[in-house]
GROMACS .gro file of C-alpha atoms in nm:
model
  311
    1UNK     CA    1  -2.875  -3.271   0.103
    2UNK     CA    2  -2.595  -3.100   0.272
    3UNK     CA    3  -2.350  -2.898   0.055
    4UNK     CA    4  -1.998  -3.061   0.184
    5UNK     CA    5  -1.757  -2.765   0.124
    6UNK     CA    6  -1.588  -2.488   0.333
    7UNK     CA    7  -1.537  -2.118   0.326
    8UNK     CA    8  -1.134  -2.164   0.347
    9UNK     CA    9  -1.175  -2.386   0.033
   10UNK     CA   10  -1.368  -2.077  -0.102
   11UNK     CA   11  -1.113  -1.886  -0.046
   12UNK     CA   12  -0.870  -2.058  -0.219
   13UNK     CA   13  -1.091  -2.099  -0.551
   14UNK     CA   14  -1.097  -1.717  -0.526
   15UNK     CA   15  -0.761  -1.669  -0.483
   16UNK     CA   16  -0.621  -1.873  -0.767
   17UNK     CA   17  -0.900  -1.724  -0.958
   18UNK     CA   18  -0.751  -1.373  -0.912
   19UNK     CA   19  -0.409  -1.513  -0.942
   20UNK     CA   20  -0.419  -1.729  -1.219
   21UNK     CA   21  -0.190  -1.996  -1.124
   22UNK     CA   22  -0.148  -2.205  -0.828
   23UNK     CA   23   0.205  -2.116  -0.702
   24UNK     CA   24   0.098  -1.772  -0.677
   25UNK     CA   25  -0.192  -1.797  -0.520
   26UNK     CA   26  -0.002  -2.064  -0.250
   27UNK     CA   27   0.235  -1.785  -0.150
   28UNK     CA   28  -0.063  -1.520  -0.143
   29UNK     CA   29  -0.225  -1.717   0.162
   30UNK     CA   30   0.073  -1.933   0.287
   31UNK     CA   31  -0.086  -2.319   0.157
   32UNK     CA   32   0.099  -2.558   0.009
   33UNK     CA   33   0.015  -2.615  -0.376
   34UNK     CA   34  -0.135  -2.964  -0.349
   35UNK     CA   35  -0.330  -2.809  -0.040
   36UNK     CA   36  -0.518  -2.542  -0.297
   37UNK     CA   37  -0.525  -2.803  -0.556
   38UNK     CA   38  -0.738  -3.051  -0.361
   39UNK     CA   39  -0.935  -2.815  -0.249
   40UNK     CA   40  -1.061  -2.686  -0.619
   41UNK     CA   41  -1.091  -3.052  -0.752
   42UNK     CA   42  -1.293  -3.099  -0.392
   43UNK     CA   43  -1.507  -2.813  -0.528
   44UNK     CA   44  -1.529  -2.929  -0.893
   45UNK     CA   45  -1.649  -3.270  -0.764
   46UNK     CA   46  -1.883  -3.156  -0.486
   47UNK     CA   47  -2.109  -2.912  -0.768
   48UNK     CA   48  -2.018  -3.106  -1.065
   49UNK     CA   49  -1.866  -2.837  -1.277
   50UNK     CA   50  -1.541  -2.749  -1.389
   51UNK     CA   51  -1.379  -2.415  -1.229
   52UNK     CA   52  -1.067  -2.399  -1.462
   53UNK     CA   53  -0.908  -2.476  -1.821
   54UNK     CA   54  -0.568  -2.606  -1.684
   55UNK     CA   55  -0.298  -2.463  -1.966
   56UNK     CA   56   0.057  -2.566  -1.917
   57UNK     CA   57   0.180  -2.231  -2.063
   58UNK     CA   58  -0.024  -2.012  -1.927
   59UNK     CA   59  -0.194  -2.132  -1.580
   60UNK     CA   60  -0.542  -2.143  -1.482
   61UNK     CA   61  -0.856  -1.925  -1.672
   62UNK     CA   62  -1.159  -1.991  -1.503
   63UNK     CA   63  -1.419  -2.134  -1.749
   64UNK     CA   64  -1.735  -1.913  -1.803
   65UNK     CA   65  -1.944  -2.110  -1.501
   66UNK     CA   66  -1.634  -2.071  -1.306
   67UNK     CA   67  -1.669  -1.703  -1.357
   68UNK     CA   68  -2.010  -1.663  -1.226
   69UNK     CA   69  -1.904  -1.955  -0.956
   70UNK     CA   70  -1.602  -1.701  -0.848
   71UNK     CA   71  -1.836  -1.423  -0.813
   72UNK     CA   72  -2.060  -1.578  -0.596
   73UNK     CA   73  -1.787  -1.732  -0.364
   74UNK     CA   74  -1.621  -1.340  -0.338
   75UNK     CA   75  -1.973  -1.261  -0.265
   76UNK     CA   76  -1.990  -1.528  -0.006
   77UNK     CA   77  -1.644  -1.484   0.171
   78UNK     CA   78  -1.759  -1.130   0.181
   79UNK     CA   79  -2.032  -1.194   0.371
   80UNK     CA   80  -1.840  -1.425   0.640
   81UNK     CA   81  -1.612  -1.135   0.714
   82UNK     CA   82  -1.923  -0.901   0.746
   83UNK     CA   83  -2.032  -1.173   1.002
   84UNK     CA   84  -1.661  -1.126   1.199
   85UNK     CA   85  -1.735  -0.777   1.233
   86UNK     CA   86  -2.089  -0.765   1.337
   87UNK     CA   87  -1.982  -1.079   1.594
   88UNK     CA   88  -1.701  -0.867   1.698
   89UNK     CA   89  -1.914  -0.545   1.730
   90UNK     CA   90  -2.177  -0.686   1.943
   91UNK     CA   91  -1.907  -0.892   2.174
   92UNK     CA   92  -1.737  -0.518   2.165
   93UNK     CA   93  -1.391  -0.693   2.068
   94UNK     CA   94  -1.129  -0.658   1.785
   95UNK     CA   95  -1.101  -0.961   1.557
   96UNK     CA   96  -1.188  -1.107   1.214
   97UNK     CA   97  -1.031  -1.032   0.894
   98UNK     CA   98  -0.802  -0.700   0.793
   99UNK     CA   99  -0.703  -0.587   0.492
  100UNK     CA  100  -0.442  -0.283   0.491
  101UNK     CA  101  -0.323  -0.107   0.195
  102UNK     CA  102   0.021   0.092   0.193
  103UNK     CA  103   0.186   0.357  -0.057
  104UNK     CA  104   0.486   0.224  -0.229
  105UNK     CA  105   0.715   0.477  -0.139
  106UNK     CA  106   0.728   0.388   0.240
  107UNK     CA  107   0.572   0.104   0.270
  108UNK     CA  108   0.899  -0.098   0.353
  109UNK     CA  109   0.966   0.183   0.689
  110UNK     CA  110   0.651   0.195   0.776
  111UNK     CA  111   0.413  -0.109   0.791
  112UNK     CA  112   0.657  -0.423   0.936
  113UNK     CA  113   0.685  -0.242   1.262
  114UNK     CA  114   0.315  -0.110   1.280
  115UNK     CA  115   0.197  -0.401   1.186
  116UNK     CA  116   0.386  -0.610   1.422
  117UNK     CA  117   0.273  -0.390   1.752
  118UNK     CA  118  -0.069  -0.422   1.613
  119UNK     CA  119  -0.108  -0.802   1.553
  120UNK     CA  120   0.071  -0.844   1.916
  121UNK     CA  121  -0.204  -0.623   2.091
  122UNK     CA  122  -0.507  -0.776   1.897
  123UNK     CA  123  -0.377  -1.184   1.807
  124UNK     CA  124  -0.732  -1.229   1.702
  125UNK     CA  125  -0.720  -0.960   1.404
  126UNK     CA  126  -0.639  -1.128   1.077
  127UNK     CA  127  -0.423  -0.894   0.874
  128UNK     CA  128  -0.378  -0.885   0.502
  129UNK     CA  129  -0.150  -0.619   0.390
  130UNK     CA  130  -0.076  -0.526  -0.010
  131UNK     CA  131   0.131  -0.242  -0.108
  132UNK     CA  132   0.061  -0.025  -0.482
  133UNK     CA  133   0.090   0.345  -0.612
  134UNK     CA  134  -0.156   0.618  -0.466
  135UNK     CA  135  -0.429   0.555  -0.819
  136UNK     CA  136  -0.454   0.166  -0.689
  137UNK     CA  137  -0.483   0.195  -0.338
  138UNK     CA  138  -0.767   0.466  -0.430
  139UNK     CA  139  -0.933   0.188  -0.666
  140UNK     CA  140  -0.924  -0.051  -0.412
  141UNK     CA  141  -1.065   0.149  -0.174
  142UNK     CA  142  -1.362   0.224  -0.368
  143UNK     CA  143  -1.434  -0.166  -0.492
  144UNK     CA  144  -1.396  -0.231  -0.131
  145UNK     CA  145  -1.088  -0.479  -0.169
  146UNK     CA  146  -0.934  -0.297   0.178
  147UNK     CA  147  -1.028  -0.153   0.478
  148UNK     CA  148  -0.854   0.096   0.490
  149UNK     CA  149  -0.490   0.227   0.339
  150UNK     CA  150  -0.168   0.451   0.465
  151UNK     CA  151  -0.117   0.675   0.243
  152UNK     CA  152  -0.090   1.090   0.145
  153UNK     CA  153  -0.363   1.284   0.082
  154UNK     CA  154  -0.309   1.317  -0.288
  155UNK     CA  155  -0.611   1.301  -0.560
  156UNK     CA  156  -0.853   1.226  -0.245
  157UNK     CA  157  -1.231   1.196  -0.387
  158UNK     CA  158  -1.541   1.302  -0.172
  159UNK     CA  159  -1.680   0.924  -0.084
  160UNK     CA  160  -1.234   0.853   0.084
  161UNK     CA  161  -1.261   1.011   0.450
  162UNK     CA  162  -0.875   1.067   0.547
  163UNK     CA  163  -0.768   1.088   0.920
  164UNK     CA  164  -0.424   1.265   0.912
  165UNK     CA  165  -0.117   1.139   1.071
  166UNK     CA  166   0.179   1.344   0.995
  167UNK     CA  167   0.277   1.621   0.757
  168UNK     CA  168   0.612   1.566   0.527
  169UNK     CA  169   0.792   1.856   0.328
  170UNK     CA  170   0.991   1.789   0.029
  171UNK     CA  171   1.383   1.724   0.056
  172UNK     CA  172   1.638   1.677  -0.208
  173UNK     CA  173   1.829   1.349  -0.216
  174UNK     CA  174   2.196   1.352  -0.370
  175UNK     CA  175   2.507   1.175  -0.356
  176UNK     CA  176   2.797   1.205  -0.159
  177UNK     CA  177   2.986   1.478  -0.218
  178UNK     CA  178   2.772   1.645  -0.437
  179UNK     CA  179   2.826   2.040  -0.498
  180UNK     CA  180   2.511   2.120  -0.337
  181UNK     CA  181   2.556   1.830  -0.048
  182UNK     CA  182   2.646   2.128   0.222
  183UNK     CA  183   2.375   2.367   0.179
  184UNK     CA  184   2.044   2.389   0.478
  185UNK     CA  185   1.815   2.435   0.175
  186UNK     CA  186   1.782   2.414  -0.221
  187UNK     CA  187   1.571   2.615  -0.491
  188UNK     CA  188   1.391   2.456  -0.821
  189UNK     CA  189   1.612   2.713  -1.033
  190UNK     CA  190   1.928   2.545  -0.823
  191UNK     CA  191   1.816   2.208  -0.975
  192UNK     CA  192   1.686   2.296  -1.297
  193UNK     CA  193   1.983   2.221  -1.454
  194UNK     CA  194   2.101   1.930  -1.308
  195UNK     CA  195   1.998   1.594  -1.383
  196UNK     CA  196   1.667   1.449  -1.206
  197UNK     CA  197   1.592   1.081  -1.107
  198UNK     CA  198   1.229   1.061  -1.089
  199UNK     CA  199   1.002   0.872  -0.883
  200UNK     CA  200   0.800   0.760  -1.172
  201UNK     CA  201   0.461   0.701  -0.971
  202UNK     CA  202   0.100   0.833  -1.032
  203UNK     CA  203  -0.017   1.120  -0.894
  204UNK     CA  204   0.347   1.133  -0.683
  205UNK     CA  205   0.483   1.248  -1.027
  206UNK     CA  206   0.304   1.549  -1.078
  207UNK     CA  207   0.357   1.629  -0.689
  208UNK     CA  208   0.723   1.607  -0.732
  209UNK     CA  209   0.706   1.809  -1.140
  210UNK     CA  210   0.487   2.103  -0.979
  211UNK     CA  211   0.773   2.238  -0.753
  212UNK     CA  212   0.903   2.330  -1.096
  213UNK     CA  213   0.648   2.431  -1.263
  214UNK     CA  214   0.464   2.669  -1.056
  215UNK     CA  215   0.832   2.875  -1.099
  216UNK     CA  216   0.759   2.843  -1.486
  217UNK     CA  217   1.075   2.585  -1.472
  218UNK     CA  218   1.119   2.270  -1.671
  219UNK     CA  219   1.376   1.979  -1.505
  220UNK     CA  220   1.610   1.754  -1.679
  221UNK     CA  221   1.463   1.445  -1.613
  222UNK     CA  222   1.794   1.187  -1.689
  223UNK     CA  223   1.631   0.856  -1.546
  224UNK     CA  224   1.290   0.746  -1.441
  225UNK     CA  225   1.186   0.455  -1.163
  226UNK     CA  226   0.898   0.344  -1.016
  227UNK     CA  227   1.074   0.198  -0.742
  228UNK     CA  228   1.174   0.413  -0.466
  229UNK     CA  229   1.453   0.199  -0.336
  230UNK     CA  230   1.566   0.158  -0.715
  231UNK     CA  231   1.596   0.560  -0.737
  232UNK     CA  232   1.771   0.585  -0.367
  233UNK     CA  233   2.047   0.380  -0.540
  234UNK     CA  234   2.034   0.548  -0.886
  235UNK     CA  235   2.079   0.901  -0.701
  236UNK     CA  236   2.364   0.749  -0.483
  237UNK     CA  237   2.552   0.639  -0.802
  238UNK     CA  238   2.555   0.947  -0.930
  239UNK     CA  239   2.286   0.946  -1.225
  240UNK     CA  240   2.128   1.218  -1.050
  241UNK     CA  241   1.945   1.365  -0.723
  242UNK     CA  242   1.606   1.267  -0.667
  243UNK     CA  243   1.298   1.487  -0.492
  244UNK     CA  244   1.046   1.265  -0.217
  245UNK     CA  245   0.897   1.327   0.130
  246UNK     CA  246   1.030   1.003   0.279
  247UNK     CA  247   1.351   1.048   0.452
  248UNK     CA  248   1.459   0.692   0.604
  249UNK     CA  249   1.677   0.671   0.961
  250UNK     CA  250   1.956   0.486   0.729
  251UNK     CA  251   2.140   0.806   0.468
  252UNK     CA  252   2.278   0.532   0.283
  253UNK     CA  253   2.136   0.366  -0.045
  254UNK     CA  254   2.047   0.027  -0.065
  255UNK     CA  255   2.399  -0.100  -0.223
  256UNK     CA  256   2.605   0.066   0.045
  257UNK     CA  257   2.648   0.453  -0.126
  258UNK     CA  258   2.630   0.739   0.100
  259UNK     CA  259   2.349   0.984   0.094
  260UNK     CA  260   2.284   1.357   0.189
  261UNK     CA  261   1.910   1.464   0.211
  262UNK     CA  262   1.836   1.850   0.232
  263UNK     CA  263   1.534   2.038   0.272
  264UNK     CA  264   1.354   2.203  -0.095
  265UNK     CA  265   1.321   2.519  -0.081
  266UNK     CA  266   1.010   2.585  -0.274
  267UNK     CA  267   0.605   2.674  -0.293
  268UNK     CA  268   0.521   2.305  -0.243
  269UNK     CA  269   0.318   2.214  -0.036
  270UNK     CA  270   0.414   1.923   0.243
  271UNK     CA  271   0.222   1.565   0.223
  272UNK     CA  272   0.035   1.457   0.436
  273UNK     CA  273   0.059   1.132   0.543
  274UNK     CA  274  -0.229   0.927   0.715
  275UNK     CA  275  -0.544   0.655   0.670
  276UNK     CA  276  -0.758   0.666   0.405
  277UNK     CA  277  -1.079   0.484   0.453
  278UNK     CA  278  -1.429   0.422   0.248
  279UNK     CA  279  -1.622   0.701   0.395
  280UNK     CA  280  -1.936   0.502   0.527
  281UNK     CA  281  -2.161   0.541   0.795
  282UNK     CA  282  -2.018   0.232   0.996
  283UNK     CA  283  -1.689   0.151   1.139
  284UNK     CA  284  -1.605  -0.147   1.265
  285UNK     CA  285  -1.440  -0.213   1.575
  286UNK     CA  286  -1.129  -0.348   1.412
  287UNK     CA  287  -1.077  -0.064   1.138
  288UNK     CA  288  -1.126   0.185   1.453
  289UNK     CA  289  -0.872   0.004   1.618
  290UNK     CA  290  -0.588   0.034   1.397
  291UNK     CA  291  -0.657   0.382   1.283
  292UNK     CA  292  -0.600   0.426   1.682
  293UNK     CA  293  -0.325   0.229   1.696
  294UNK     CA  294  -0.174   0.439   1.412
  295UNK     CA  295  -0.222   0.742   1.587
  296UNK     CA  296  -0.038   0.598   1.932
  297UNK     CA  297   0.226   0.431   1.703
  298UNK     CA  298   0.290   0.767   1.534
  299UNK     CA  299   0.291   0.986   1.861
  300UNK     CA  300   0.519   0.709   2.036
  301UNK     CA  301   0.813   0.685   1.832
  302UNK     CA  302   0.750   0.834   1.498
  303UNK     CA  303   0.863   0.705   1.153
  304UNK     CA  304   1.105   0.883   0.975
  305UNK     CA  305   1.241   1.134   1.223
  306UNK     CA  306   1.195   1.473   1.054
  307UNK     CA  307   0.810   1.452   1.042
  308UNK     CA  308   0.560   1.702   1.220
  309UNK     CA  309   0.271   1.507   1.398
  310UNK     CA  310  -0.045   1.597   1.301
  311UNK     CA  311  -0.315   1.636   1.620
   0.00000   0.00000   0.00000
């Protein structure tokens, strides 16, 4: 008899079983609530077990079959979007499903507008797009969770192949007006004693520390954020100036202060900033695609100005 279910109701088991709740997992793949709901008690009815303790407090925890159940479905939906790519391969076209991690720190400059030009040149690509720190992305990249991620080539392990995009040197951000504001360049020992915002991240942390440290210098680290945006603002309030290779078009911080970036003057090395992929022997058509399209976006117009292209 003829298993009555579909893979999009599959995918909605799985993605209120990584979730936890409902609501979330409606705004993860733009469905209504009562569409995902129907869908699991569809499921439930259709194999005769139950997928989830319902707790008002605390959401959904799938019971233990629903565990093995979710396993097999990820399983399953993985092997539909294998079946995209080798359809796509063999028709030599650029479709299926997408999934593209970004770094943090520029994710909200960077992937809108590359992602736009991309899903306008292939409108049968379907893209998923999650930004995290440089350790996630890494992890994610190695369960296999993405397809690929823009990021820097920090902490890199031998089985990530990187394909380089654009090389970024270290600046100091600082307030308006700051004493050091109308200098071309600034030194660690400059900074030492003055207090430091940090961008809080992995890996981006010890990055930012080592300009100090290879000069045997220690900074006074006032305030710490994980949020870039969050430590734009900080710095342009005056708690502090903050060190990161990211220098947005718009010198103002996100509540309206003025900002002056200028360039570190230091042994540390510049980022660079590109895709990291899975390195396997295969490449589908789609992931080939936008690593291309990242190089044409890159060369076309650029992202933050002050970059040197990689070629």
């Amino acid at each position: 008899m003829p298993l009555r279910f579909t893979l999009r109701q599959l995918e909605y088991f799985v993605a209120v079983g990584e979730a936890g709740s409902i609501a979330k997992a409606a705004e993860q793949v733009n469905v209504s609530p009562p569409s995902i709901s129907a869908s699991i008690a569809q499921l439930e009815e259709e194999f005769g077990i139950q997928l989830f303790v319902r707790k008002h407090s605390h959401g959904l925890s799938l019971t233990a079959g629903g565990r093995v159940f979710f396993k097999e479905a990820a399983r399953l939906l993985g092997d539909a979007d294998a079946l995209h790519d080798i359809a796509g391969d063999i028709a030599e076209k650029v479709r299926g499903p997408l999934a593209i991690g970004c770094l943090l720190t520029f994710a909200q400059i960077v992937l809108p507008a590359l992602r736009r030009k991309f899903e306008d040149t292939y409108p049968e690509v379907r893209v998923r797009q999650v930004e995290r720190n440089q350790g996630q992305l890494l992890e994610m990249l190695q369960r296999g969770e993405i397809d690929a991620a823009l990021t820097y080539d920090l902490e890199l392990s031998h089985d990530i192949m990187f394909e380089p995009l654009m090389q970024l040197p270290a600046y100091v951000m600082l307030p308006g007006g700051h004493r050091l504001a109308l200098q071309k360049g600034i030194t660690p020992e400059e900074l030492v004693e003055e207090p430091m915002v940090l961008l809080d991240l992995p890996y981006s942390r010890e990055y930012f520390l080592s300009a100090f440290q290879m000069r045997g210098l220690r900074p006074n680290i006032a305030e710490r954020t994980g949020d870039i945006a969050v430590m734009r603002s900080m710095v342009g309030n005056g708690f502090g100036y903050g060190i990161a290779n990211m220098r947005p078009l718009n010198t103002m911080s996100p509540d309206g202060k003025p900002l002056v970036f200028v360039s570190l003057e230091s042994d540390l090395r510049p980022l660079t900033m590109g895709v990291a992929m899975p390195n396997a022997e295969h490449r589908t058509q789609t992931v080939q695609a936008f690593l291309d399209h990242c190089r044409r976006f890159v060369l076309e117009q650029g992202v933050f100005g002050t970059e040197r292209v990689v070629r």
